[in-house]
Amino acid sequence: MMKASTSTSRWVLGALLATTSLSAAHAQTLTPSPTGTPTIPSGTQDEAATPPVAGDQATTTPTAQSTGSTASPEVATDPSGTATGADIVVTGTRRAQRLQDVPVAITAVSGAAIAKAGYTTATDLQYLVPSLTFNNSQGAGFSIRGFGSQSFDYNLEKAVSVVLDDVVQGLPRSIGFNTFADVERVEVLEGPQGTLFGKNASAGVVFVVTRKPEIGIASVQGSARYGTDNETQIENTVNLPISETLAARISGTYQQRDGYLYNAFYRNEGGSYRDVSVRAKLLWKPTPDIEALTTAEFLDHRDEGYNIIENVRGLTAYATPPSATSQTNLDYATIFAQYGFAAGPNNQTYLANTDWYGSVRQKGISEVLTASLGEYTVTSITAYKHQRSGNFNDPDYTGTDFYTLNRNRLRASQFSQEVRLNSPKGGTFDYIIGAFLYRQDAHAFEAQAGKRNRTDLPSLTYVNPVGSASAYGSHQRSYALFGEGNLHLTSQLTFVGGLRLTHDRVSGDYAPTTDFPYSYIGTIPPAIAGRAKATDVTGKATLQYKPTDDIMGYATYSRGYKAPAIGTSRGVLRPVSQENVDSYEVGLKTQFLDRRLTLNLTGYIQTFRNFQATALTLQPSGDYLSLLTNAPKVEAKGVEISSAFRAAPDLTLSANASYNHSQYEGFLVGCYANQPVNAAAGPGCYRQGATLVNDASDTDVILAPRFTYNVGINYEPQLTETLKLFSSASFAHRSSTLSVAGDPGTRIPGYGLLNATIGVGGLDGKLRLSVYGRNLTDKLFIARLRPLPFGPTGSYLQTVAGEGRRTIGVRLDYSF
C-alpha cells in the first residue's frame, strides 16, 4: 500500500511540475535546514521532463532561486538538471515557498529544457521566454515586456538586470555569460524588481543559477554536439570531492559556428562566432551552519559579426543619382550590381572591405559566505569582474573607402558587495534586510574614419563630421539599503511589503584624441564632461490570498527605478534623468485534476516616467545620429496566460499566450524619411523652430511584440527495461515589432519557429543520444531594421538573425 501511494505522489508531482521547465523524478522526503526551512535532497534520475517549449510561458510561475546559503533551500537536481522532491520548494523572493504560492510572475527554464531545445548561446533565451527579447546591435541587453535599454552609451544602465549566481552583471555592452554550461536554471522575473535585487532592475531580472560543488561526490558530466554550419559545442563538468568539508567543481565550454552571410567583396562568409568559457567553484563547509563558496570565471568571445552584420534590405530610387565625388551620398544600387546582387528583404549578402569582428574577454571572482546564527541567516556576496572588449566594422556597406573604419575598444571593471539577513519563518512576521554597494569604471576609445570620396586624402582620414577619434570615461557608484517582510494576517491572507533606498552617483566624459595612426582633418570637437546624482525609494506592496492548496491569487503594486545617466556619444553632452516605473499586477495561479492541469493568469499595467531611450535623427552629413534621451511617458498593458496538462505519465501538453500593448507618449524623435509635415504640433512630424521633430506618441515601443504564443508537446515513453525515448516539439510565434521609435519603415515582420528533438537514452541517465532541429521551416527573420545612412531617403538596413535558418544536429549527453 505504501508503495502504491509513493508511486501516485510521484505522478502527481509530475503534473505539478508540468508548468515549469523542471520535471518530476524520484520523490524524496523534505529535510530541515539549520533554520528549520525545508530543503530537497538530490535526486538521481529524470523520469518526466517538461518539453523545452520555445517561448515557454507555461513556466510563468516561481521557481527556486539559489542564494548560495546552506540555510536556504535549493531545488535538487539530477544529472539532467530536473527537479526532484516530495513537494516543490522555491525561493523566488529569496524565501522558501511552494511553487504555486509565490505572488510573483517568474518564467523559468531549466538547463535540461534548454539542452533539449537545441539552443546554444545565452541570447537564444529569448526564444524560450515569450516576454523576453534581446538586442545585440545596440549595446547588448535584454528587454522584458518590451522594456530594456537600447543605447551604445557606456554610462547607461541596463533596465533588465542580469544576475549570475547572485552577482549583478553590470558591465557595459555585455550580459556576463555566453553559454549555458553547467546552468541549473534561468529565471526571468517580469516587471520592476525594486526591492531585493541589487541594481538596474526597473524592467525585470534575468537570474542565472549554475550548479554548486557537491561534497563527497565524484562525477563527470557533459555533452558534445555537431550541426549545420559546423555548429560545434563541447561541454564538460567535473565535480571533485577533496575532503569531508571541501569540494570543487570545474566546468568548461567550447562552441563555434561558421558564418551565415556572404561578403561579396572578399567572397567569404561572415557572421561566425567562437566562445570559450571556464568556471571553477570551491565549496568549503566546515560546519553545518557555515558555508563559503568561491567562484572564478573566464569568458572569451570572438565573432565576425554574429547577429550584428547589416545588409541593405530595400532601396528607393534617387531623383538624381549622386556623383562619384559626393560627400554625403552613395549610389548603392549601381555598386551592388557590380557585385551581382540586389537589395531586398531576403538579401543575405553584404559588402565590406574591412573586417567585421567583435570580442569580449572577462575575468571575475566572487565569494559567497553564509552563516546560520541561531534561527537567523547572514549572507555576504563579494564580487569583482574585469572586461576587455572591442569591435571593428565597415559602416558604409559598399566596400569603398567612403567610410572605411568604425572601431572601438573598452576596458571596464566592477566591484559589488551585498549583505543580507534572513529572519526565521513560521511566525506571524518574517523578513529580509540588507545593504548593497556597487562601483563601476569604464574607459573606451572609438574611431571612425573615411575619405568621403575625396581624392586628395588617404583612405583612412578623420573627416568631420563622420570622422573622429574619441576617448570616453564612465563612472558609477551606487549604495542601497533594503528590506522586505511577510505579514501573515490569517492562514489564507498575507501582506508582503518591501522598500529600497538607493543613492547613485554617475559621471561621464568625452575628449577627442589623436592617439591613432591616421590623419585628422576638420574641426576637432571640444572635450566635455558631466555628472549627476539621485536618491530614490522603491518597493512593493502585495496582498496574497490562498483559499485552497491549489488556488492562489495576488495583487501587487511595485515601483522601480534606474539611475540617471550622462550621454556623451559623438561628443554631444546629454544629461539623462532618472527613470521610474509604477507597476500594477494581478495574478491567479490554479491547479486542477489532482494537479495534472495547471492554469495561471497574469494581468499588468506599467507606466514609465522619463523612460531612458534613444532618438534617431538624420544629420546634414547623411549619417544618422542616435542620442540618449528621455521619453516622458511610456505605458504598457498586458495579459499573460500559461497552461500545461499532464495527459499521461509520459505525455505533457502546453499552450501559452501573451498580449502586450506598450506605447510612447510625448516622445520627440527625428522625422522619418518622406514623413508628411503637419502644420501644428501633435502626433507626427511638425516643425519646432528650425527643426523637424516627430512626436512618436501612440506608436509602439521598439522591440516589443504585441502578441506571442507557443504550443508544445513532450512524449517520453519507456522503450525497454533500460531504455527510454525522449521527444519534444514546439512552435513559438511573435508578432511584428518596431525597430526605430516612430518609424513605420522599420517594422520587423512577425515570425514563428518550429523546433523538435528526438533521442534515446538509458533510464539511469548516464547516456543520451538525440537529434535536434531548430527553425525547421527555415524561416528567415530579422533582428533589427534601421534607416540606411548615405543612401536615398526611405532605404533601410537589416540585421539578419543568426537563427534565421534551419539547423539540424546530433547531440550526445553523458554523466558518470
mmCIF file of N, CA and C in Angstrom, residues 103-105 190-195 495-499 537-544 553-561 581-587 603-607:
data_model
loop_
_atom_site.group_PDB
_atom_site.id
_atom_site.type_symbol
_atom_site.label_atom_id
_atom_site.label_comp_id
_atom_site.label_asym_id
_atom_site.label_seq_id
_atom_site.Cartn_x
_atom_site.Cartn_y
_atom_site.Cartn_z
ATOM 1 N N PRO A 103 3.721 35.062 -4.935
ATOM 2 C CA PRO A 103 2.973 36.086 -5.661
ATOM 3 C C PRO A 103 3.860 36.943 -6.556
ATOM 4 N N VAL A 104 4.564 36.304 -7.450
ATOM 5 C CA VAL A 104 5.457 36.979 -8.391
ATOM 6 C C VAL A 104 5.363 36.248 -9.727
ATOM 7 N N ALA A 105 5.390 36.986 -10.839
ATOM 8 C CA ALA A 105 5.408 36.372 -12.170
ATOM 9 C C ALA A 105 6.852 36.076 -12.552
ATOM 10 N N GLU A 190 9.536 39.117 -14.124
ATOM 11 C CA GLU A 190 8.934 40.097 -15.012
ATOM 12 C C GLU A 190 8.379 41.288 -14.237
ATOM 13 N N GLY A 191 8.633 42.471 -14.759
ATOM 14 C CA GLY A 191 8.201 43.685 -14.090
ATOM 15 C C GLY A 191 9.275 44.215 -13.157
ATOM 16 N N PRO A 192 9.100 45.434 -12.631
ATOM 17 C CA PRO A 192 10.133 46.049 -11.794
ATOM 18 C C PRO A 192 10.400 45.230 -10.532
ATOM 19 N N GLN A 193 11.678 45.037 -10.227
ATOM 20 C CA GLN A 193 12.103 44.311 -9.032
ATOM 21 C C GLN A 193 12.878 45.291 -8.154
ATOM 22 N N GLY A 194 12.159 46.231 -7.583
ATOM 23 C CA GLY A 194 12.790 47.367 -6.935
ATOM 24 C C GLY A 194 13.167 47.173 -5.494
ATOM 25 N N THR A 195 13.054 45.948 -4.962
ATOM 26 C CA THR A 195 13.327 45.761 -3.539
ATOM 27 C C THR A 195 14.554 44.891 -3.291
ATOM 28 N N PHE A 495 0.155 39.780 3.717
ATOM 29 C CA PHE A 495 0.598 41.055 3.145
ATOM 30 C C PHE A 495 2.117 41.021 3.023
ATOM 31 N N VAL A 496 2.622 41.353 1.814
ATOM 32 C CA VAL A 496 4.056 41.411 1.552
ATOM 33 C C VAL A 496 4.421 42.856 1.240
ATOM 34 N N GLY A 497 5.370 43.404 1.976
ATOM 35 C CA GLY A 497 5.789 44.780 1.751
ATOM 36 C C GLY A 497 7.298 44.912 1.760
ATOM 37 N N GLY A 498 7.816 45.795 0.918
ATOM 38 C CA GLY A 498 9.262 45.982 0.863
ATOM 39 C C GLY A 498 9.626 47.377 0.417
ATOM 40 N N LEU A 499 10.800 47.849 0.860
ATOM 41 C CA LEU A 499 11.320 49.157 0.471
ATOM 42 C C LEU A 499 12.809 49.049 0.181
ATOM 43 N N VAL A 537 13.431 56.054 -3.525
ATOM 44 C CA VAL A 537 12.847 54.975 -2.730
ATOM 45 C C VAL A 537 11.932 54.148 -3.636
ATOM 46 N N THR A 538 12.188 52.874 -3.695
ATOM 47 C CA THR A 538 11.368 51.959 -4.479
ATOM 48 C C THR A 538 10.851 50.855 -3.558
ATOM 49 N N GLY A 539 9.978 50.021 -4.093
ATOM 50 C CA GLY A 539 9.475 48.946 -3.258
ATOM 51 C C GLY A 539 8.252 48.284 -3.839
ATOM 52 N N LYS A 540 7.535 47.540 -2.989
ATOM 53 C CA LYS A 540 6.364 46.809 -3.436
ATOM 54 C C LYS A 540 5.401 46.625 -2.275
ATOM 55 N N ALA A 541 4.131 46.410 -2.625
ATOM 56 C CA ALA A 541 3.097 46.057 -1.660
ATOM 57 C C ALA A 541 2.203 45.023 -2.324
ATOM 58 N N THR A 542 2.079 43.862 -1.696
ATOM 59 C CA THR A 542 1.334 42.748 -2.271
ATOM 60 C C THR A 542 0.344 42.202 -1.257
ATOM 61 N N LEU A 543 -0.863 41.939 -1.729
ATOM 62 C CA LEU A 543 -1.848 41.236 -0.929
ATOM 63 C C LEU A 543 -2.096 39.886 -1.594
ATOM 64 N N GLN A 544 -1.834 38.824 -0.851
ATOM 65 C CA GLN A 544 -1.915 37.460 -1.373
ATOM 66 C C GLN A 544 -3.023 36.698 -0.650
ATOM 67 N N GLY A 553 -4.311 33.729 -5.404
ATOM 68 C CA GLY A 553 -4.403 34.984 -6.145
ATOM 69 C C GLY A 553 -3.642 36.080 -5.431
ATOM 70 N N TYR A 554 -3.207 37.086 -6.195
ATOM 71 C CA TYR A 554 -2.465 38.188 -5.588
ATOM 72 C C TYR A 554 -2.671 39.472 -6.375
ATOM 73 N N ALA A 555 -2.472 40.576 -5.695
ATOM 74 C CA ALA A 555 -2.471 41.898 -6.326
ATOM 75 C C ALA A 555 -1.255 42.650 -5.802
ATOM 76 N N THR A 556 -0.478 43.252 -6.721
ATOM 77 C CA THR A 556 0.794 43.879 -6.342
ATOM 78 C C THR A 556 0.914 45.268 -6.951
ATOM 79 N N TYR A 557 1.369 46.199 -6.127
ATOM 80 C CA TYR A 557 1.876 47.473 -6.629
ATOM 81 C C TYR A 557 3.380 47.487 -6.372
ATOM 82 N N SER A 558 4.152 47.828 -7.416
ATOM 83 C CA SER A 558 5.598 47.918 -7.238
ATOM 84 C C SER A 558 6.126 49.128 -7.979
ATOM 85 N N ARG A 559 7.235 49.640 -7.478
ATOM 86 C CA ARG A 559 7.862 50.818 -8.072
ATOM 87 C C ARG A 559 9.324 50.504 -8.350
ATOM 88 N N GLY A 560 9.757 50.837 -9.567
ATOM 89 C CA GLY A 560 11.137 50.595 -9.960
ATOM 90 C C GLY A 560 11.853 51.893 -10.283
ATOM 91 N N TYR A 561 13.159 51.798 -10.375
ATOM 92 C CA TYR A 561 13.995 52.992 -10.561
ATOM 93 C C TYR A 561 15.264 52.606 -11.326
ATOM 94 N N VAL A 581 9.272 53.656 -12.701
ATOM 95 C CA VAL A 581 8.154 52.893 -13.231
ATOM 96 C C VAL A 581 7.225 52.514 -12.085
ATOM 97 N N ASP A 582 5.925 52.674 -12.325
ATOM 98 C CA ASP A 582 4.889 52.209 -11.411
ATOM 99 C C ASP A 582 4.159 51.047 -12.074
ATOM 100 N N SER A 583 4.074 49.932 -11.354
ATOM 101 C CA SER A 583 3.502 48.722 -11.923
ATOM 102 C C SER A 583 2.367 48.209 -11.044
ATOM 103 N N TYR A 584 1.260 47.849 -11.692
ATOM 104 C CA TYR A 584 0.124 47.220 -11.017
ATOM 105 C C TYR A 584 -0.077 45.848 -11.659
ATOM 106 N N GLU A 585 -0.079 44.818 -10.846
ATOM 107 C CA GLU A 585 -0.154 43.464 -11.379
ATOM 108 C C GLU A 585 -1.098 42.618 -10.541
ATOM 109 N N VAL A 586 -1.926 41.828 -11.208
ATOM 110 C CA VAL A 586 -2.772 40.847 -10.535
ATOM 111 C C VAL A 586 -2.475 39.482 -11.135
ATOM 112 N N GLY A 587 -2.537 38.459 -10.313
ATOM 113 C CA GLY A 587 -2.242 37.123 -10.797
ATOM 114 C C GLY A 587 -3.121 36.080 -10.144
ATOM 115 N N GLY A 603 -2.195 39.735 -15.209
ATOM 116 C CA GLY A 603 -2.513 40.978 -15.895
ATOM 117 C C GLY A 603 -1.721 42.123 -15.276
ATOM 118 N N TYR A 604 -1.300 43.084 -16.088
ATOM 119 C CA TYR A 604 -0.454 44.155 -15.560
ATOM 120 C C TYR A 604 -0.667 45.460 -16.316
ATOM 121 N N ILE A 605 -0.380 46.552 -15.615
ATOM 122 C CA ILE A 605 -0.279 47.890 -16.196
ATOM 123 C C ILE A 605 1.013 48.495 -15.664
ATOM 124 N N GLN A 606 1.906 48.907 -16.555
ATOM 125 C CA GLN A 606 3.169 49.518 -16.169
ATOM 126 C C GLN A 606 3.295 50.890 -16.812
ATOM 127 N N THR A 607 3.650 51.886 -16.009
ATOM 128 C CA THR A 607 3.823 53.243 -16.514
ATOM 129 C C THR A 607 5.224 53.730 -16.176
#
